Short mmCIF file of C-alpha atoms and ligand atoms in Angstrom, two decimals:
data_model
loop_
_atom_site.label_atom_id
_atom_site.label_comp_id
_atom_site.label_asym_id
_atom_site.label_seq_id
_atom_site.Cartn_x
_atom_site.Cartn_y
_atom_site.Cartn_z
CA UNK K 3 0.00 0.00 0.00
CA UNK K 4 2.65 2.42 1.10
CA UNK K 5 4.80 1.77 -2.00
CA UNK K 6 1.91 2.58 -4.37
CA UNK K 7 1.28 5.90 -2.69
CA UNK K 8 4.95 6.74 -2.93
CA UNK K 9 5.09 5.76 -6.61
CA UNK K 10 2.09 7.82 -7.56
CA UNK K 11 3.51 10.75 -5.66
CA UNK K 12 6.76 10.47 -7.60
CA UNK K 13 4.98 10.27 -10.94
CA UNK K 14 3.05 13.40 -10.01
CA UNK K 15 6.34 15.26 -9.49
CA UNK K 16 8.10 13.80 -12.46
CA UNK K 17 6.85 16.06 -15.20
CA UNK K 18 8.15 19.14 -13.40
CA UNK K 19 11.82 18.23 -13.55
CA UNK K 20 14.43 17.81 -16.24
CA UNK K 21 14.70 14.12 -17.02
CA UNK K 22 17.16 11.83 -18.67
CA UNK K 23 16.49 9.79 -21.76
CA UNK K 24 14.83 10.55 -25.06
CA UNK K 25 11.49 11.28 -23.46
CA UNK K 26 13.12 13.73 -21.11
CA UNK K 27 14.56 15.65 -24.04
CA UNK K 28 11.23 15.79 -25.83
CA UNK K 29 9.49 16.92 -22.66
CA UNK K 30 11.97 19.76 -22.20
CA UNK K 31 11.66 20.84 -25.83
CA UNK K 32 7.87 21.03 -25.59
CA UNK K 33 7.98 23.18 -22.52
CA UNK K 34 10.53 25.58 -23.95
CA UNK K 35 8.49 25.86 -27.13
CA UNK K 36 5.44 26.94 -25.19
CA UNK K 37 7.43 29.77 -23.62
CA UNK K 38 8.99 30.82 -26.90
CA UNK K 39 5.58 30.86 -28.61
CA UNK K 40 4.13 33.06 -25.90
CA UNK K 41 6.99 35.55 -26.02
CA UNK K 42 7.11 35.56 -29.82
CA UNK K 43 3.42 36.36 -29.97
CA UNK K 44 3.90 39.39 -27.70
CA UNK K 45 7.03 40.60 -29.50
CA UNK K 46 5.29 40.42 -32.86
CA UNK K 47 2.75 43.02 -31.80
CA UNK K 48 5.07 45.18 -29.70
CA UNK K 49 4.96 48.55 -31.44
CA UNK K 50 5.96 50.67 -28.45
CA UNK K 51 8.16 50.31 -25.38
CA UNK K 52 5.17 50.33 -23.04
CA UNK K 53 1.48 49.54 -23.30
CA UNK K 54 0.86 52.84 -21.58
CA UNK K 55 -1.61 51.65 -18.98
CA UNK K 56 -2.24 53.40 -15.68
CA UNK K 57 -0.79 52.10 -12.42
CA UNK K 58 -4.32 51.27 -11.35
CA UNK K 59 -5.04 49.20 -14.46
CA UNK K 60 -1.77 47.28 -14.16
CA UNK K 61 -2.45 46.46 -10.52
CA UNK K 62 -6.01 45.47 -11.32
CA UNK K 63 -4.92 43.12 -14.12
CA UNK K 64 -2.26 41.56 -11.92
CA UNK K 65 -4.67 40.89 -9.11
CA UNK K 66 -6.29 38.05 -11.04
CA UNK K 67 -2.95 36.44 -11.88
CA UNK K 68 -1.46 36.58 -8.42
CA UNK K 69 -3.94 34.11 -6.99
CA UNK K 70 -1.87 31.03 -6.03
CA UNK K 71 -3.66 27.68 -6.47
CA UNK K 72 -3.40 24.54 -4.40
CA UNK K 73 -3.63 22.25 -7.39
CA UNK K 74 -1.35 22.10 -10.45
CA UNK K 75 -2.25 24.16 -13.51
CA UNK K 76 -0.95 23.49 -17.02
CA UNK K 77 2.03 25.57 -18.14
CA UNK K 78 0.09 26.53 -21.24
CA UNK K 79 -2.76 27.90 -19.14
CA UNK K 80 -0.46 29.83 -16.84
CA UNK K 81 1.43 31.37 -19.74
CA UNK K 82 -1.85 32.47 -21.29
CA UNK K 83 -2.81 33.96 -17.95
CA UNK K 84 0.38 35.98 -17.46
CA UNK K 85 0.79 36.98 -21.10
CA UNK K 86 -1.23 40.16 -20.81
CA UNK K 87 -0.87 41.27 -17.20
CA UNK K 88 2.83 40.46 -16.74
CA UNK K 89 4.50 40.13 -20.14
CA UNK K 90 2.67 42.80 -22.13
CA UNK K 91 2.64 45.17 -19.17
CA UNK K 92 6.42 45.00 -18.85
CA UNK K 93 8.78 47.70 -20.02
CA UNK K 94 10.06 46.46 -23.36
CA UNK K 95 13.72 47.33 -23.08
CA UNK K 96 14.44 45.96 -26.55
CA UNK K 97 12.25 48.59 -28.18
CA UNK K 98 14.23 51.24 -30.06
CA UNK K 99 12.49 54.04 -28.14
CA UNK K 100 13.32 52.69 -24.73
CA UNK K 101 16.16 55.06 -23.87
CA UNK K 102 15.85 56.09 -20.26
CA UNK K 103 18.26 54.33 -17.95
CA UNK K 104 21.42 52.26 -18.15
CA UNK K 105 19.11 49.35 -18.85
CA UNK K 106 20.09 47.55 -22.00
CA UNK K 107 18.34 45.44 -24.59
CA UNK K 108 19.80 41.96 -24.12
CA UNK K 109 21.47 40.26 -27.11
CA UNK K 110 19.96 36.93 -28.06
CA UNK K 111 23.00 34.79 -27.15
CA UNK K 112 22.77 36.25 -23.65
CA UNK K 113 19.05 35.59 -23.40
CA UNK K 114 19.48 32.02 -24.59
CA UNK K 115 22.42 31.45 -22.27
CA UNK K 116 19.99 32.19 -19.42
CA UNK K 117 18.09 29.08 -20.39
CA UNK K 118 21.26 27.00 -20.27
CA UNK K 119 22.29 28.61 -16.98
CA UNK K 120 18.94 27.78 -15.41
CA UNK K 121 18.82 24.26 -16.80
CA UNK K 122 22.34 23.36 -15.71
CA UNK K 123 21.99 25.26 -12.43
CA UNK K 124 25.66 25.22 -11.60
CA UNK K 125 26.78 26.99 -8.48
CA UNK K 126 30.02 28.89 -8.72
CA UNK K 127 31.01 28.65 -5.06
CA UNK K 128 32.86 25.35 -5.05
CA UNK K 129 34.53 23.45 -7.86
CA UNK K 130 32.55 20.30 -7.12
CA UNK K 131 29.33 22.19 -7.92
CA UNK K 132 30.61 23.71 -11.15
CA UNK K 133 33.43 21.54 -12.46
CA UNK K 134 33.44 23.08 -15.96
CA UNK K 135 31.77 26.42 -15.20
CA UNK K 136 34.53 27.33 -12.72
CA UNK K 137 37.08 27.29 -15.54
CA UNK K 138 34.81 29.17 -17.94
CA UNK K 139 34.50 31.96 -15.40
CA UNK K 140 38.23 31.87 -14.65
CA UNK K 141 39.07 32.20 -18.33
CA UNK K 142 36.57 35.01 -18.91
CA UNK K 143 37.74 37.02 -15.94
CA UNK K 144 41.28 36.58 -17.23
CA UNK K 145 40.17 37.84 -20.65
CA UNK K 146 38.55 41.00 -19.26
CA UNK K 147 41.45 41.66 -16.89
CA UNK K 148 43.69 41.55 -19.94
CA UNK K 149 41.40 43.94 -21.84
CA UNK K 150 41.53 46.35 -18.91
CA UNK K 151 45.31 46.11 -19.22
CA UNK K 152 46.04 44.39 -15.91
CA UNK K 153 49.12 42.21 -15.67
CA UNK K 154 49.08 38.46 -15.07
CA UNK K 155 48.93 39.32 -11.36
CA UNK K 156 45.42 40.69 -11.89
CA UNK K 157 42.33 38.70 -11.09
CA UNK K 158 38.58 39.02 -10.99
CA UNK K 159 35.25 37.45 -10.21
CA UNK K 160 31.72 37.76 -11.61
CA UNK K 161 29.30 39.75 -9.49
CA UNK K 162 25.62 40.62 -9.42
CA UNK K 163 26.45 44.09 -10.76
CA UNK K 164 28.08 47.43 -10.12
CA UNK K 165 26.74 47.83 -6.62
CA UNK K 166 28.32 44.58 -5.47
CA UNK K 167 31.55 45.31 -7.34
CA UNK K 168 31.82 48.77 -5.79
CA UNK K 169 31.14 47.24 -2.40
CA UNK K 170 33.99 44.80 -2.92
CA UNK K 171 36.33 47.59 -4.00
CA UNK K 172 35.48 49.59 -0.89
CA UNK K 173 35.88 46.51 1.32
CA UNK K 174 39.33 45.66 -0.01
CA UNK K 175 40.47 49.28 0.13
CA UNK K 176 39.39 49.54 3.76
CA UNK K 177 40.96 46.27 4.85
CA UNK K 178 44.20 46.79 2.96
CA UNK K 179 44.60 50.24 4.50
CA UNK K 180 44.02 48.97 8.05
CA UNK K 181 46.47 46.15 7.46
CA UNK K 182 49.25 48.27 6.01
CA UNK K 183 48.83 51.26 8.33
CA UNK K 184 48.24 49.54 11.65
CA UNK K 185 48.86 45.85 10.97
CA UNK K 186 45.20 45.52 11.89
CA UNK K 187 43.14 42.63 10.50
CA UNK K 188 39.56 43.88 10.06
CA UNK K 189 38.27 40.45 9.09
CA UNK K 190 39.39 39.04 12.44
CA UNK K 191 39.18 41.99 14.78
CA UNK K 192 36.58 44.34 13.36
CA UNK K 193 37.19 48.03 12.77
CA UNK K 194 40.32 49.62 14.27
CA UNK K 195 40.06 52.32 16.91
CA UNK K 196 40.72 55.18 14.53
CA UNK K 197 38.14 54.12 11.95
CA UNK K 198 36.23 57.38 12.39
CA UNK K 199 39.10 59.22 10.74
CA UNK K 200 39.12 57.16 7.56
CA UNK K 201 38.03 58.94 4.37
CA UNK K 202 37.26 57.94 0.75
CA UNK K 203 37.14 60.55 -2.00
CA UNK K 204 34.87 60.34 -5.02
CA UNK K 205 33.28 62.69 -7.50
CA UNK K 206 30.12 64.44 -6.37
CA UNK K 207 28.57 62.66 -9.35
CA UNK K 208 29.80 59.18 -8.38
CA UNK K 209 27.21 56.44 -8.13
CA UNK K 210 25.32 56.38 -4.81
CA UNK K 211 26.46 52.80 -4.22
CA UNK K 212 29.91 54.14 -3.26
CA UNK K 213 28.50 55.99 -0.28
CA UNK K 214 26.13 53.17 0.51
CA UNK K 215 28.98 50.62 0.54
CA UNK K 216 31.30 52.67 2.72
CA UNK K 217 28.47 53.25 5.14
CA UNK K 218 27.53 49.55 5.20
CA UNK K 219 31.18 48.79 5.85
CA UNK K 220 30.84 50.52 9.18
CA UNK K 221 32.64 53.76 8.33
CA UNK K 222 29.53 55.92 8.15
CA UNK K 223 28.42 58.16 5.31
CA UNK K 224 30.64 60.97 6.55
CA UNK K 225 33.62 58.84 5.48
CA UNK K 226 32.83 59.63 1.83
CA UNK K 227 34.02 63.06 0.78
CA UNK K 228 32.50 64.32 -2.48
CA UNK K 229 34.89 66.20 -4.75
CA UNK K 230 33.41 68.92 -6.99
CA UNK K 231 33.35 68.33 -10.74
CA UNK K 232 34.25 70.79 -13.48
CA UNK K 233 31.92 71.94 -16.26
CA UNK K 234 32.48 68.64 -18.10
CA UNK K 235 31.20 66.79 -15.03
CA UNK K 236 34.63 65.30 -14.38
CA UNK K 237 36.39 65.25 -11.06
CA UNK K 238 39.44 67.48 -11.24
CA UNK K 239 42.65 65.94 -9.95
CA UNK K 240 43.79 69.25 -8.51
CA UNK K 241 40.57 69.33 -6.50
CA UNK K 242 41.39 65.80 -5.32
CA UNK K 243 44.84 66.92 -4.20
CA UNK K 244 43.40 69.98 -2.49
CA UNK K 245 40.77 67.88 -0.69
CA UNK K 246 43.30 65.28 0.46
CA UNK K 247 45.59 68.01 1.82
CA UNK K 248 42.74 69.63 3.66
CA UNK K 249 41.63 66.32 5.18
CA UNK K 250 45.18 65.60 6.28
CA UNK K 251 45.42 69.03 7.91
CA UNK K 252 42.31 68.16 9.88
CA UNK K 253 44.04 65.00 11.11
CA UNK K 254 41.86 62.71 8.99
CA UNK K 255 43.03 59.68 7.01
CA UNK K 256 42.19 59.69 3.30
CA UNK K 257 42.97 56.19 2.00
CA UNK K 258 41.07 55.68 -1.28
CA UNK K 259 39.87 57.52 -4.37
CA UNK K 260 36.98 56.34 -6.52
CA UNK K 261 37.27 57.43 -10.12
CA UNK K 262 34.09 57.09 -12.14
CA UNK K 263 34.59 55.97 -15.70
CA UNK K 264 31.22 56.88 -17.15
CA UNK K 265 29.00 58.69 -14.68
CA UNK K 266 25.44 57.43 -14.61
CA UNK K 267 23.96 60.72 -15.82
CA UNK K 268 26.50 62.17 -18.27
CA UNK K 269 28.83 59.30 -19.04
CA UNK K 270 31.68 61.60 -18.03
CA UNK K 271 35.06 60.04 -17.31
CA UNK K 272 37.24 61.25 -14.45
CA UNK K 273 40.90 61.79 -15.50
CA UNK K 274 42.15 58.25 -14.98
CA UNK K 275 45.85 58.79 -15.63
CA UNK K 276 46.09 61.95 -13.58
CA UNK K 277 44.32 60.31 -10.66
CA UNK K 278 46.49 57.21 -10.96
CA UNK K 279 49.65 59.39 -10.80
CA UNK K 280 48.40 61.09 -7.69
CA UNK K 281 47.23 57.90 -5.98
CA UNK K 282 50.59 56.23 -6.66
CA UNK K 283 52.44 59.22 -5.24
CA UNK K 284 50.30 59.23 -2.08
CA UNK K 285 49.81 55.49 -1.67
CA UNK K 286 46.03 55.78 -2.00
CA UNK K 287 43.86 52.91 -3.25
CA UNK K 288 42.38 53.75 -6.66
CA UNK K 289 39.04 52.15 -7.46
CA UNK K 290 37.65 52.73 -10.95
CA UNK K 291 33.89 52.43 -11.30
CA UNK K 292 33.47 51.53 -14.97
CA UNK K 293 30.01 49.98 -14.63
CA UNK K 294 29.03 52.05 -17.68
CA UNK K 295 32.35 52.92 -19.36
CA UNK K 296 33.51 49.29 -19.59
CA UNK K 297 31.41 49.04 -22.74
CA UNK K 298 34.31 50.76 -24.50
CA UNK K 299 36.76 47.96 -23.70
CA UNK K 300 35.96 46.38 -27.05
CA UNK K 301 35.60 49.60 -29.03
CA UNK K 302 38.28 50.11 -31.65
CA UNK K 303 37.28 53.75 -32.15
CA UNK K 304 36.90 54.95 -28.59
CA UNK K 305 38.75 52.42 -26.43
CA UNK K 306 41.51 54.98 -25.75
CA UNK K 307 39.12 56.93 -23.52
CA UNK K 308 39.79 54.24 -20.92
CA UNK K 309 43.52 54.80 -20.89
CA UNK K 310 44.82 54.72 -17.31
CA UNK K 311 42.23 52.23 -16.11
CA UNK K 312 44.93 49.57 -16.02
CA UNK K 313 46.57 51.46 -13.16
CA UNK K 314 43.60 51.02 -10.82
CA UNK K 315 43.86 48.80 -7.75
CA UNK K 316 40.31 47.62 -8.37
CA UNK K 317 37.76 47.98 -11.16
CA UNK K 318 33.98 47.61 -11.49
CA UNK K 319 32.55 46.48 -14.84
CA UNK K 320 28.96 45.71 -15.74
CA UNK K 321 28.00 43.46 -18.61
CA UNK K 322 24.32 44.15 -18.02
CA UNK K 323 24.68 47.81 -18.92
CA UNK K 324 26.59 48.69 -22.09
CA UNK K 325 27.55 45.13 -23.02
CA UNK K 326 24.01 43.94 -23.69
CA UNK K 327 23.69 41.10 -21.18
CA UNK K 328 20.52 40.13 -19.37
CA UNK K 329 20.46 41.15 -15.71
CA UNK K 330 22.42 40.27 -13.69
CA UNK K 331 25.97 40.20 -14.95
CA UNK K 332 28.93 42.16 -13.62
CA UNK K 333 32.57 41.73 -12.75
CA UNK K 334 35.01 42.96 -10.14
CA UNK K 335 38.71 43.03 -10.98
CA UNK K 336 41.86 43.69 -8.96
CA UNK K 337 45.36 44.61 -10.06
CA UNK K 338 46.97 42.35 -7.45
CA UNK K 339 45.44 38.92 -6.96
CA UNK K 340 46.69 38.81 -3.38
CA UNK K 341 44.21 41.49 -2.36
CA UNK K 342 41.30 39.13 -2.97
CA UNK K 343 42.63 37.05 -0.10
CA UNK K 344 41.28 39.69 2.23
CA UNK K 345 37.85 38.27 1.39
CA UNK K 346 38.32 34.59 1.91
CA UNK K 347 36.94 32.60 4.78
CA UNK K 348 37.15 28.83 4.93
CA UNK K 349 34.16 26.60 5.48
CA UNK K 350 34.91 22.95 6.03
CA UNK K 351 32.06 21.73 3.87
CA UNK K 352 32.76 24.00 0.92
CA UNK K 353 36.30 25.22 0.51
CA UNK K 354 38.53 23.51 3.05
CA UNK K 355 42.14 24.64 3.13
CA UNK K 356 43.28 21.20 1.90
CA UNK K 357 41.55 21.95 -1.41
CA UNK K 358 43.82 24.89 -1.98
CA UNK K 359 46.91 22.81 -1.34
CA UNK K 360 45.67 20.32 -3.90
CA UNK K 361 45.11 23.09 -6.46
CA UNK K 362 41.31 22.88 -6.48
CA UNK K 363 39.75 26.20 -7.46
CA UNK K 364 36.81 27.21 -5.27
CA UNK K 365 35.60 30.57 -6.52
CA UNK K 366 33.83 31.31 -3.24
CA UNK K 367 37.27 32.42 -2.06
CA UNK K 368 37.03 35.45 -4.33
CA UNK K 369 33.38 36.35 -3.85
CA UNK K 370 31.18 37.85 -1.16
CA UNK K 371 28.40 35.53 -2.33
CA UNK K 372 28.22 31.79 -1.68
CA UNK K 373 25.74 30.18 -4.09
CA UNK K 374 26.31 32.12 -7.28
CA UNK K 375 25.00 32.07 -10.84
CA UNK K 376 26.99 30.91 -13.87
CA UNK K 377 26.65 34.36 -15.48
CA UNK K 378 29.98 34.00 -17.24
CA UNK K 379 28.25 31.71 -19.74
CA UNK K 380 26.23 34.64 -21.10
CA UNK K 381 29.39 36.56 -21.82
CA UNK K 382 31.06 33.51 -23.35
CA UNK K 383 28.14 32.80 -25.69
CA UNK K 384 27.88 36.46 -26.66
CA UNK K 385 31.59 36.90 -27.38
CA UNK K 386 31.67 33.73 -29.44
CA UNK K 387 28.46 34.24 -31.43
CA UNK K 388 28.99 37.95 -32.14
CA UNK K 389 32.75 38.16 -32.15
CA UNK K 390 34.56 40.95 -30.37
CA UNK K 391 34.68 43.35 -33.31
CA UNK K 392 30.94 43.45 -33.90
CA UNK K 393 30.26 43.79 -30.19
CA UNK K 394 32.65 46.77 -30.05
CA UNK K 395 31.04 48.40 -33.08
CA UNK K 396 27.59 48.06 -31.51
CA UNK K 397 28.79 50.23 -28.66
CA UNK K 398 30.27 52.75 -31.13
CA UNK K 399 26.95 52.88 -32.95
CA UNK K 400 25.07 53.92 -29.80
CA UNK K 401 27.66 56.64 -29.21
CA UNK K 402 27.17 58.03 -32.68
CA UNK K 403 23.43 58.16 -32.25
CA UNK K 404 23.85 59.89 -28.89
CA UNK K 405 26.14 62.48 -30.50
CA UNK K 406 23.56 62.98 -33.23
CA UNK K 407 20.86 63.47 -30.59
CA UNK K 408 22.95 66.09 -28.77
CA UNK K 409 23.63 67.93 -32.04
CA UNK K 410 19.99 67.91 -33.04
CA UNK K 411 18.85 69.19 -29.64
CA UNK K 412 21.48 71.93 -29.77
CA UNK K 413 20.14 73.07 -33.13
CA UNK K 414 16.63 73.45 -31.84
CA UNK K 415 16.82 76.62 -29.78
CA UNK K 416 14.05 75.56 -27.43
CA UNK K 417 16.35 72.93 -25.89
CA UNK K 418 19.35 73.43 -23.67
CA UNK K 419 21.86 70.57 -23.69
CA UNK K 420 23.87 70.07 -20.52
CA UNK K 421 26.49 67.84 -22.22
CA UNK K 422 26.54 68.88 -25.90
CA UNK K 423 29.53 66.58 -26.58
CA UNK K 424 28.52 63.31 -24.92
CA UNK K 425 31.51 61.34 -23.68
CA UNK K 426 29.58 58.06 -23.88
CA UNK K 427 25.98 57.56 -24.98
CA UNK K 428 23.95 59.69 -22.57
CA UNK K 429 22.53 63.14 -23.34
CA UNK K 430 21.07 65.39 -20.64
CA UNK K 431 18.89 68.29 -21.76
CA UNK K 432 16.01 70.53 -20.83
CA UNK K 433 13.06 71.88 -22.76
CA UNK K 434 13.15 75.64 -22.16
CA UNK K 435 10.37 77.54 -23.89
CA UNK K 436 10.52 81.33 -23.65
CA UNK K 437 8.36 82.75 -20.92
CA UNK K 438 7.43 79.47 -19.28
CA UNK K 439 7.23 79.94 -15.53
CA UNK K 440 7.51 76.32 -14.45
CA UNK K 441 10.19 74.77 -16.64
CA UNK K 442 10.87 71.94 -14.17
CA UNK K 443 7.22 71.02 -13.90
CA UNK K 444 6.89 71.10 -17.68
CA UNK K 445 9.87 68.79 -18.23
CA UNK K 446 8.63 66.39 -15.58
CA UNK K 447 5.20 66.30 -17.21
CA UNK K 448 6.65 65.71 -20.68
CA UNK K 449 8.58 62.69 -19.42
CA UNK K 450 5.52 61.34 -17.62
CA UNK K 451 3.21 61.82 -20.57
CA UNK K 452 5.51 59.99 -22.99
CA UNK K 453 5.85 57.19 -20.44
CA UNK K 454 2.15 56.87 -19.77
CA UNK K 455 1.32 56.85 -23.45
CA UNK K 456 4.13 54.39 -24.12
CA UNK K 457 5.45 56.50 -27.02
CA UNK K 458 8.99 56.74 -25.69
CA UNK K 459 10.71 55.95 -22.44
CA UNK K 460 13.16 58.70 -21.52
CA UNK K 461 14.62 59.57 -18.13
CA UNK K 462 14.50 62.63 -15.96
CA UNK K 463 17.30 63.74 -13.71
CA UNK K 464 18.31 66.70 -11.63
CA UNK K 465 20.87 69.28 -12.75
CA UNK K 466 21.71 71.95 -10.15
CA UNK K 467 18.35 71.27 -8.56
CA UNK K 468 16.37 71.54 -11.80
CA UNK K 469 14.52 68.80 -13.66
CA UNK K 470 16.22 67.80 -16.89
CA UNK K 471 15.49 65.06 -19.41
CA UNK K 472 17.90 62.33 -20.44
CA UNK K 473 18.44 59.91 -23.27
CA UNK K 474 20.64 56.91 -22.58
CA UNK K 475 21.20 55.24 -25.93
CA UNK K 476 22.08 51.61 -25.32
CA UNK K 477 20.31 49.97 -28.22
CA UNK K 478 22.40 49.77 -31.42
CA UNK K 479 19.12 49.35 -33.28
CA UNK K 480 17.99 52.83 -32.21
CA UNK K 481 18.48 55.00 -35.30
CA UNK K 482 18.81 58.73 -35.91
CA UNK K 483 15.22 58.61 -37.19
CA UNK K 484 14.06 57.15 -33.88
CA UNK K 485 15.82 59.96 -32.05
CA UNK K 486 14.29 62.59 -34.33
CA UNK K 487 10.84 61.11 -33.80
CA UNK K 488 11.26 61.21 -30.02
CA UNK K 489 12.54 64.80 -30.06
CA UNK K 490 9.58 65.80 -32.26
CA UNK K 491 7.26 64.03 -29.86
CA UNK K 492 8.76 65.94 -26.91
CA UNK K 493 8.19 69.27 -28.67
CA UNK K 494 4.73 68.28 -29.77
CA UNK K 495 3.76 67.14 -26.27
CA UNK K 496 5.14 70.32 -24.74
CA UNK K 497 3.26 72.53 -27.16
CA UNK K 498 0.03 70.68 -26.42
CA UNK K 499 0.62 71.17 -22.71
CA UNK K 500 1.27 74.86 -23.12
CA UNK K 501 -1.85 75.13 -25.24
CA UNK K 502 0.09 76.70 -28.08
CA UNK K 503 0.97 79.72 -25.93
CA UNK K 504 4.33 80.84 -24.71
CA UNK K 505 6.11 79.31 -27.69
CA UNK K 506 8.18 81.41 -30.05
C1 PLP C 11 24.63 51.40 -12.63
C2 PLP C 11 25.83 51.87 -11.98
C3 PLP C 11 26.28 51.26 -10.79
C4 PLP C 11 25.47 50.20 -10.09
O1 PLP C 11 25.46 49.02 -10.81
P1 PLP C 11 24.32 47.93 -10.67
O2 PLP C 11 24.71 46.94 -11.68
O3 PLP C 11 23.03 48.63 -10.96
O4 PLP C 11 24.36 47.41 -9.28
C5 PLP C 11 27.47 51.68 -10.25
N1 PLP C 11 28.17 52.66 -10.83
C6 PLP C 11 27.78 53.28 -11.95
C7 PLP C 11 28.63 54.37 -12.54
C8 PLP C 11 26.58 52.90 -12.56
O5 PLP C 11 26.18 53.54 -13.67
#
């Protein structure tokens, strides 16, 4: 009796797992086909980046779907159910007029690699859970370290993104400083007595995750000292020197500089070589946040903008921004492999010290995560299917379109462009009609109206306290015509809002 119950229970579970044998293969194929059919049907009719529904309507539609049943439901049925409320109501990042954030359209090899990643479900923490994947990741990190220009002593690890990579940079910088200045081991003994004096410098336009990390690392937000930028939105190295000297006069301990290589708003690049010179002279840790700018590592035309990056102690790169990978996919690199040792803890069940003596590679030693995705496969598939040259030229293409957008906006006198010569692929601008009293309110409303109608997804940001608009061109399929159409739409929307008044 008992055996029968057990058997029928097992057969009820069976169809929900990957199975061996010919039947297993067929079963898998059928399921994947159902998903592909559903997505293909939506993509075929996708003529705008958003459906343009109200928050209320989206929530209402979702309510029906979010009911969780006790009994199984067929995959086909569930896909039909979520097709409208979830899939169609998503932001379609692959649409040419989706150009708001550093949120890229994923290339197909990356999307398909996600299927392989999920199906294989390798975990990158210990070699015995990812016997082949470990070496794929090792080889890819080596490849990108080489592209950055790091020596064979460099090393890296895949991360969930720029926030985690910046956190790791700030962690190593802190621990290395405490070790070299006081012989103090933070991992073992916690923060040293004088931790309140420790200071990190970064541009006032650095990503907020720098401050967040330093604060989470126990140093408090006051440990991050913002350095003013010049009119190109770059941190000036003379300002860095001045700030360091001032901090030292106050008895404080500056120990690291974060140089942003591609600020989130303007794509501006802090002077890498100049900062590297200064950091070397002063013995400061240099972390380069290239979450955005790393896209240029494969660019033949513009790769030289990254010159000096190879002198950083640590580097953040994101593949899920300007390198077209599905979220999440990032990397953290260090100039000196030995610094990663500051991270490693040994767990008997996972990465015992004997393993190391036997030459077994357990990537958990380099990561702040334990169970970790095989994201390196996305990058491998993409590099192999596209080739490095095409991938680099895709990035160049988005830059050209961004430059075109800036030029076009400059020509139309009703716009003011904050970065008329975009360093990367982001353009920040404001619609400034003569005589309008509430320019900020107008710009905010333009952005909202385009979003709610689904015509174009553009961003808004703040420049000296005022609301500006922003294009971030990350889709190489976005053409000059698309940009013209969106700019026309902005003007048209604005004129409608102003009721035809107040316009020249
Ligand atoms: C996006 C971004 C980050 C954060 O990266 P996530 O991948 O979103 O965690 C850090 N720095 C810069 C400059 C960024 O643009």
